[in-house]
Coordinates of C-alpha atoms and ligand atoms in Angstrom, one line a residue:
X1 CA 38.8 94.8 121.0
X2 CA 38.9 99.1 120.7
X3 CA 38.1 100.5 123.7
X4 CA 35.1 103.2 123.4
X5 CA 34.6 104.8 126.6
X6 CA 30.9 105.5 125.6
X7 CA 30.2 101.8 125.8
X8 CA 31.7 101.3 128.9
X9 CA 31.1 97.5 128.6
X10 CA 35.1 96.3 129.2
X11 CA 38.7 97.5 130.9
X12 CA 40.6 95.4 128.5
X13 CA 42.8 93.7 130.3
X14 CA 45.8 95.5 128.8
X15 CA 44.8 98.7 129.9
X16 CA 45.7 97.5 133.7
X17 CA 49.2 96.1 132.3
X18 CA 51.6 96.5 135.7
X19 CA 49.0 98.0 137.6
X20 CA 49.9 96.7 141.0
X21 CA 47.6 93.7 143.1
X22 CA 45.3 96.3 144.8
X23 CA 44.3 98.1 141.7
X24 CA 43.8 94.6 139.5
X25 CA 41.8 92.9 142.9
X26 CA 39.3 95.4 142.1
X27 CA 39.2 96.0 138.5
X28 CA 40.5 93.0 136.5
X29 CA 37.7 89.9 135.5
X30 CA 35.3 92.8 135.0
X31 CA 32.4 91.5 133.1
X32 CA 30.0 94.2 132.5
X33 CA 26.2 93.6 130.0
X34 CA 24.4 95.8 128.1
X35 CA 22.7 97.4 131.3
X36 CA 26.2 99.1 132.6
X37 CA 25.5 97.3 135.6
X38 CA 28.4 98.8 138.3
X39 CA 28.9 95.7 140.6
X40 CA 29.4 92.4 138.8
X41 CA 26.5 90.3 137.4
X42 CA 25.7 87.5 138.1
X43 CA 24.4 84.8 135.8
X44 CA 22.8 81.4 137.7
X45 CA 22.2 79.5 134.7
X46 CA 23.3 75.6 134.2
X47 CA 22.8 76.5 130.5
X48 CA 23.4 78.8 127.1
X49 CA 21.0 79.3 124.3
X50 CA 21.8 79.2 120.5
X51 CA 20.8 81.1 117.4
X52 CA 20.7 78.2 115.6
X53 CA 21.7 74.2 115.6
X54 CA 24.6 75.5 113.2
X55 CA 25.6 77.7 115.8
X56 CA 25.2 75.5 118.7
X57 CA 27.3 73.1 117.0
X58 CA 30.0 75.3 116.3
X59 CA 30.1 76.3 120.1
X60 CA 30.4 73.0 120.9
X61 CA 32.8 71.9 117.7
X62 CA 34.5 75.1 119.3
X63 CA 34.8 76.8 116.1
X64 CA 33.2 79.8 117.6
X65 CA 33.9 80.7 120.6
X66 CA 30.8 81.5 123.3
X67 CA 29.4 79.8 126.6
X68 CA 27.8 76.4 126.6
X69 CA 27.3 74.8 130.1
X70 CA 27.4 76.1 133.3
X71 CA 29.8 72.8 134.3
X72 CA 32.4 74.2 132.4
X73 CA 32.3 77.6 131.0
X74 CA 29.9 80.5 132.6
X75 CA 30.5 84.4 132.6
X76 CA 30.9 84.5 136.5
X77 CA 32.9 81.9 137.0
X78 CA 35.4 83.2 134.2
X79 CA 35.3 86.9 135.5
X80 CA 37.0 85.3 139.0
X81 CA 39.5 83.9 137.4
X82 CA 40.5 86.1 135.2
X83 CA 40.2 88.4 138.2
X84 CA 42.8 86.0 140.2
X85 CA 45.1 84.8 137.4
X86 CA 45.9 88.3 137.0
X87 CA 46.6 88.8 140.6
X88 CA 48.7 86.4 141.3
X89 CA 50.4 86.9 137.9
X90 CA 49.2 83.4 135.9
X91 CA 48.4 82.9 132.4
X92 CA 45.0 81.1 133.8
X93 CA 43.1 79.8 136.2
X94 CA 40.5 77.6 136.9
X95 CA 37.6 77.7 140.1
X96 CA 37.0 74.9 140.9
X97 CA 34.4 73.3 144.0
X98 CA 36.0 73.7 146.8
X99 CA 39.8 74.2 147.4
X100 CA 40.5 70.1 148.0
X101 CA 38.3 69.7 144.1
X102 CA 41.7 72.4 142.9
X103 CA 44.1 69.7 144.2
X104 CA 42.5 66.8 143.3
X105 CA 42.0 68.5 139.4
X106 CA 45.9 69.3 139.4
X107 CA 46.7 66.2 140.3
X108 CA 44.4 64.1 137.9
X109 CA 44.9 66.6 134.5
X110 CA 48.8 66.5 135.3
X111 CA 49.6 62.9 136.9
X112 CA 49.1 59.0 135.6
X113 CA 50.0 56.1 137.4
X114 CA 53.4 55.4 138.0
X115 CA 54.2 58.9 138.3
X116 CA 55.4 60.5 142.3
X117 CA 54.9 63.1 144.6
X118 CA 57.1 64.8 146.7
X119 CA 55.3 66.8 149.5
X120 CA 56.0 68.3 152.9
X121 CA 54.5 66.5 156.0
X122 CA 53.0 69.9 157.1
X123 CA 50.2 70.5 154.9
X124 CA 46.3 70.6 155.6
X125 CA 45.2 66.7 157.0
X126 CA 42.6 66.6 154.0
X127 CA 45.7 67.7 151.6
X128 CA 47.8 64.8 153.3
X129 CA 44.6 62.2 153.3
X130 CA 44.0 63.2 149.8
X131 CA 47.4 62.3 148.6
X132 CA 48.4 59.3 151.2
X133 CA 44.5 57.0 150.8
X134 CA 43.3 57.6 147.6
X135 CA 45.7 59.6 144.9
X136 CA 47.9 55.9 145.9
X137 CA 45.4 53.8 144.9
X138 CA 45.0 54.9 141.0
X139 CA 49.6 54.6 141.6
X140 CA 50.4 58.1 142.4
X141 CA 53.3 57.2 145.7
X142 CA 54.2 60.3 147.8
X143 CA 57.4 60.7 150.5
X144 CA 56.5 63.2 152.8
X145 CA 59.8 65.2 153.7
X146 CA 59.7 67.7 156.4
X147 CA 59.4 71.1 154.6
X148 CA 62.2 73.5 155.9
X149 CA 64.9 70.5 155.1
X150 CA 66.1 70.7 151.2
X151 CA 67.7 67.5 151.4
X152 CA 65.2 65.6 152.1
X153 CA 63.8 66.8 149.4
X154 CA 66.1 66.5 147.5
X155 CA 66.6 62.9 148.7
X156 CA 63.3 62.2 148.2
X157 CA 62.7 62.8 144.2
X158 CA 63.2 59.1 142.2
X159 CA 63.2 59.1 138.6
X160 CA 59.5 58.5 138.3
X161 CA 59.1 62.3 140.9
X162 CA 56.7 64.4 138.6
X163 CA 55.6 66.8 140.8
X164 CA 56.7 68.9 144.4
X165 CA 53.5 70.3 146.7
X166 CA 54.8 72.5 149.1
X167 CA 52.0 74.9 151.3
X168 CA 54.0 78.1 152.9
X169 CA 53.1 79.6 155.7
X170 CA 52.2 76.2 156.8
X171 CA 49.2 75.3 158.1
X172 CA 49.1 75.5 161.1
X173 CA 52.9 75.6 162.3
X174 CA 53.5 78.6 160.1
X175 CA 57.2 76.7 158.7
X176 CA 58.2 78.8 155.0
X177 CA 59.4 76.9 152.9
X178 CA 62.0 78.3 150.5
X179 CA 60.5 78.6 147.2
X180 CA 63.5 79.5 145.0
X181 CA 65.0 76.2 145.8
X182 CA 62.0 73.9 145.1
X183 CA 61.2 75.6 141.8
X184 CA 64.9 74.8 140.7
X185 CA 64.4 71.3 142.6
X186 CA 61.2 70.1 140.9
X187 CA 62.7 71.9 137.1
X188 CA 66.0 69.8 137.1
X189 CA 64.2 67.0 137.8
X190 CA 61.6 67.6 135.3
X191 CA 59.0 67.4 137.8
X192 CA 55.7 70.4 138.7
X193 CA 56.3 72.8 141.1
X194 CA 53.3 73.3 143.3
X195 CA 52.1 75.7 146.0
X196 CA 49.0 76.5 148.0
X197 CA 49.1 80.2 148.7
X198 CA 46.5 80.0 151.1
X199 CA 47.6 81.6 153.9
X200 CA 49.0 84.5 152.3
X201 CA 47.2 84.8 148.6
X202 CA 48.9 87.0 146.3
X203 CA 48.4 90.3 148.7
X204 CA 51.3 89.0 150.4
X205 CA 53.3 86.4 148.4
X206 CA 53.3 85.3 144.6
X207 CA 54.5 81.6 144.7
X208 CA 55.3 82.7 140.6
X209 CA 58.1 85.8 141.1
X210 CA 59.6 82.7 143.1
X211 CA 59.5 79.8 140.0
X212 CA 56.3 78.0 141.3
X213 CA 54.6 76.5 137.4
X214 CA 51.3 75.9 139.5
X215 CA 49.5 77.9 142.6
X216 CA 46.2 76.6 144.3
X217 CA 44.1 77.7 146.4
X218 CA 41.3 77.1 148.8
X219 CA 39.0 80.2 148.2
X220 CA 37.0 78.8 150.4
X221 CA 40.1 80.8 153.1
X222 CA 41.0 84.5 152.7
X223 CA 39.6 85.1 149.4
X224 CA 36.2 85.0 150.2
X225 CA 37.2 86.4 153.9
X226 CA 34.0 86.1 154.7
X227 CA 32.9 82.7 155.2
X228 CA 30.3 82.7 153.0
X229 CA 31.2 79.5 150.1
X230 CA 33.7 76.8 150.0
X231 CA 35.5 77.2 146.4
X232 CA 39.2 76.8 145.2
X233 CA 41.4 77.8 142.4
X234 CA 44.5 76.1 140.2
X235 CA 46.5 78.9 138.5
X236 CA 49.4 78.5 136.3
X237 CA 50.0 78.5 132.0
X238 CA 47.8 78.0 129.1
X239 CA 48.9 74.4 128.8
X240 CA 48.8 73.1 132.1
X241 CA 45.3 75.1 132.5
X242 CA 43.8 73.5 129.6
X243 CA 44.6 69.8 131.3
X244 CA 43.2 71.1 134.8
X245 CA 40.4 72.4 132.3
X246 CA 40.2 69.7 130.8
X247 CA 39.8 67.1 133.7
X248 CA 36.8 69.6 134.8
X249 CA 35.2 69.6 132.2
X250 CA 34.5 66.2 132.2
X251 CA 34.4 65.3 136.2
X252 CA 32.5 67.6 136.9
X253 CA 34.0 69.3 140.4
X254 CA 33.0 72.5 139.0
X255 CA 32.8 76.3 141.0
X256 CA 28.5 76.9 140.9
X257 CA 27.9 80.7 139.7
X258 CA 26.4 81.7 143.5
X259 CA 29.6 81.3 145.3
X260 CA 32.3 83.1 141.8
X261 CA 30.0 86.0 142.5
X262 CA 30.8 85.9 146.2
X263 CA 34.6 85.5 146.2
X264 CA 34.9 87.9 143.2
X265 CA 33.0 90.6 146.0
X266 CA 35.4 89.4 148.4
X267 CA 38.8 89.8 146.0
X268 CA 37.9 93.5 146.2
X269 CA 38.7 94.0 149.8
X270 CA 41.6 91.0 150.3
X271 CA 44.7 94.3 150.2
X272 CA 43.2 95.5 153.3
X273 CA 41.7 93.4 155.0
X274 CA 44.9 90.9 154.5
X275 CA 46.7 93.9 156.2
X276 CA 44.4 94.1 159.1
X277 CA 44.6 90.4 159.8
X278 CA 48.5 91.0 158.8
X279 CA 48.6 94.0 161.9
X280 CA 46.2 91.6 164.7
X281 CA 48.1 88.9 164.0
X282 CA 52.1 90.1 164.6
X283 CA 50.6 92.2 168.2
X284 CA 48.8 88.5 169.5
X285 CA 51.5 87.0 168.8
X286 CA 53.7 89.7 170.8
X287 CA 50.9 89.5 173.4
X288 CA 51.1 85.2 173.7
X289 CA 54.1 85.0 173.8
X290 CA 54.5 87.0 177.2
X291 CA 52.4 85.0 178.7
X292 CA 53.9 82.4 181.2
X293 CA 51.8 79.5 180.7
X294 CA 52.8 79.8 176.6
X295 CA 55.5 76.9 176.2
X296 CA 56.1 78.7 172.4
X297 CA 54.6 80.6 169.7
X298 CA 54.5 80.0 166.3
X299 CA 54.1 83.3 163.6
X300 CA 56.7 84.0 160.9
X301 CA 56.7 88.1 162.1
X302 CA 58.3 86.9 165.2
X303 CA 61.7 87.1 165.6
X304 CA 61.8 84.3 167.6
X305 CA 60.7 81.9 164.2
X306 CA 63.6 80.5 162.3
X307 CA 62.2 81.4 159.0
X308 CA 61.7 84.5 159.8
X309 CA 64.7 85.7 157.3
X310 CA 62.8 83.5 154.8
X311 CA 58.9 84.6 155.5
X312 CA 60.5 88.8 154.8
X313 CA 62.4 87.6 151.7
X314 CA 59.6 85.8 149.9
X315 CA 56.6 87.6 152.0
X316 CA 55.3 91.1 152.0
X317 CA 53.2 90.3 154.9
X318 CA 53.5 87.4 157.7
X319 CA 49.8 86.7 157.2
X320 CA 46.8 86.1 159.6
X321 CA 47.1 82.5 161.4
X322 CA 49.6 81.8 164.0
X323 CA 49.9 78.6 166.6
X324 CA 50.4 78.6 169.9
X325 CA 51.9 75.7 172.5
X326 CA 50.3 75.6 176.0
X327 CA 52.4 74.1 178.8
X328 CA 50.5 71.3 179.4
X329 CA 48.4 69.3 176.9
X330 CA 45.0 68.7 175.6
X331 CA 43.4 69.3 178.5
X332 CA 44.7 72.5 179.2
X333 CA 44.2 73.8 176.0
X334 CA 40.3 72.1 175.5
X335 CA 40.2 74.6 178.8
X336 CA 41.4 77.6 177.6
X337 CA 39.5 77.4 173.9
X338 CA 36.0 76.7 176.5
X339 CA 36.7 79.6 178.1
X340 CA 36.3 82.2 175.3
X341 CA 33.5 83.4 174.9
X342 CA 33.4 85.1 171.4
X343 CA 36.2 84.4 169.6
X344 CA 34.6 81.1 167.4
X345 CA 36.2 77.4 167.5
X346 CA 35.9 76.3 164.2
X347 CA 38.1 74.9 161.7
X348 CA 37.5 77.5 158.9
X349 CA 40.0 80.5 158.7
X350 CA 40.6 83.5 156.5
X351 CA 36.7 85.1 158.5
X352 CA 36.8 87.8 159.2
X353 CA 36.3 87.2 162.6
X354 CA 38.5 85.3 164.6
X355 CA 38.6 81.2 165.0
X356 CA 40.0 79.1 167.4
X357 CA 40.7 75.7 166.8
X358 CA 42.5 72.7 168.4
X359 CA 43.9 70.6 165.0
X360 CA 45.1 67.4 166.6
X361 CA 41.2 66.8 167.0
X362 CA 40.0 68.8 164.5
X363 CA 41.9 69.2 161.0
X364 CA 44.4 67.0 161.5
X365 CA 42.5 64.7 163.6
X366 CA 42.8 62.2 161.4
X367 CA 46.4 62.1 160.8
X368 CA 48.3 58.5 161.8
X369 CA 49.4 59.0 165.3
X370 CA 53.2 58.5 163.8
X371 CA 52.4 61.5 160.8
X372 CA 51.0 63.7 163.6
X373 CA 53.8 63.8 165.6
X374 CA 56.2 64.2 162.5
X375 CA 53.9 67.1 161.1
X376 CA 54.6 69.5 165.0
X377 CA 50.6 68.5 165.5
X378 CA 50.5 67.6 169.6
X379 CA 48.3 68.0 172.2
X380 CA 49.1 71.3 173.9
X381 CA 48.3 73.4 170.4
X382 CA 46.0 75.6 169.7
X383 CA 45.4 78.0 166.2
X384 CA 44.4 81.1 166.0
X385 CA 43.2 82.9 162.8
X386 CA 43.7 86.4 164.3
X387 CA 41.3 88.4 162.3
X388 CA 39.9 91.8 162.3
X389 CA 38.2 92.9 165.7
X390 CA 39.7 95.7 167.9
X391 CA 43.0 93.4 169.1
X392 CA 42.0 95.1 173.1
X393 CA 38.7 93.0 172.8
X394 CA 41.0 90.4 170.8
X395 CA 43.0 90.3 174.1
X396 CA 40.3 90.2 176.5
X397 CA 38.5 87.2 174.6
X398 CA 41.1 84.9 175.2
X399 CA 42.2 86.1 178.8
X400 CA 39.2 84.8 179.9
X401 CA 41.1 81.7 178.5
X402 CA 44.3 82.5 180.6
X403 CA 42.5 82.9 183.6
X404 CA 40.2 79.4 183.2
X405 CA 43.8 77.3 183.2
X406 CA 44.9 79.1 186.6
X407 CA 41.6 78.3 188.2
X408 CA 40.6 75.0 186.6
X409 CA 37.8 73.9 188.9
X410 CA 35.4 76.8 187.5
X411 CA 36.1 75.8 184.1
X412 CA 36.0 80.0 183.6
X413 CA 36.5 83.0 185.3
Ligands
PLP1 C1 46.2 75.0 152.9 C2 44.3 74.8 153.4 N1 45.1 73.7 151.3 C3 43.4 73.4 151.3 C4 42.5 73.5 151.9 C5 41.3 73.2 151.8 O1 39.9 73.7 151.4 P1 39.1 73.4 150.9 O2 38.5 73.4 152.4 O3 38.7 74.8 150.4 O4 38.6 72.1 150.3 C6 43.3 74.1 153.5 C7 41.4 73.9 154.1 O5 41.7 74.3 155.1 C8 43.8 74.8 153.8 O6 43.7 75.4 154.9

């Protein structure tokens, strides 16, 4: 495309080459109609029209490029895909209806019956359930291993292993996997290395720089950033994404144009939001470490975190999620949660509003008891998604919880 500033239709992607992820967050994947609107347009339409029957045929056969039907082609969705692919440094992205749809589409498109996955125990509970309960029905078995035990990963690989799947840092214990080592292991064994980058986003971590073949996001979290929509995305090389796109076109776990538009807007503020999340989470983690009622704090930014150095090598920030164990069990955890007044009791994370969760009875509640123990999901564990309220107000609200622990008869201060 010849770039003509007077017409100002699009910024060609080549003009953005080498630019920072902060710039790509607001400029990549931009589309502009003849109306020359400044904000991204939204195309809430299920289908597109053709000038003639011949043109319709050419579009369907692929002879002519252009939009056909929003199950698999929509300009707003494509704009979101272009922007997140540029930010992650991947060739192409395929947007999906949810983060789980992104994981399902990746598995369905790239694996077949008889293939084997190695996955860390420490993953989002529903990811575990999808692999354990549903992929196994179609002949794809999964072995779960300790996230930071490379020997266990290597020992679990079989001749039929075609995928290594990891979430780093993990949900909710913030364990960190050595991505370069896992990428080598995967590639030595002709397997794909897939990273769920939900907790860090491309602002804090770019898994392709460490050898990943595929990056997955639940866009529902930080990419949206204001808790409005559910969505997901898979990013990778053109040949791999052609396969994922083929599954999406046939099966239909598609992102809606409205959600894509919300995510496009969310991406524009992602860099500044992520920095605010990191600042508040680090301060709160240090504060929680000083509390006598707290047994342990899990946050990669703390020097006490066993993979703090690895996190510093792989990440440019430590993220907004932290967890902590109270002295006690479920009763103490619930009492602290219930005594907060401002922080939202909800399972979502990555919103601008701080949320508090009891993983053992919510996000990881459906894990079999033995899996819960292995994954470190104990009854005294609380997860915080630390967001952008004033840090002193977050401390004040959590202190209501700590007061309630001292004074169990009232349940609150
Ligand atoms: C790390 C991670 N991956 C994937 C998912 C699934 O995403 P969604 O809820 O958008 O399907 C979640 C949801 O919490 C998550 O935390």
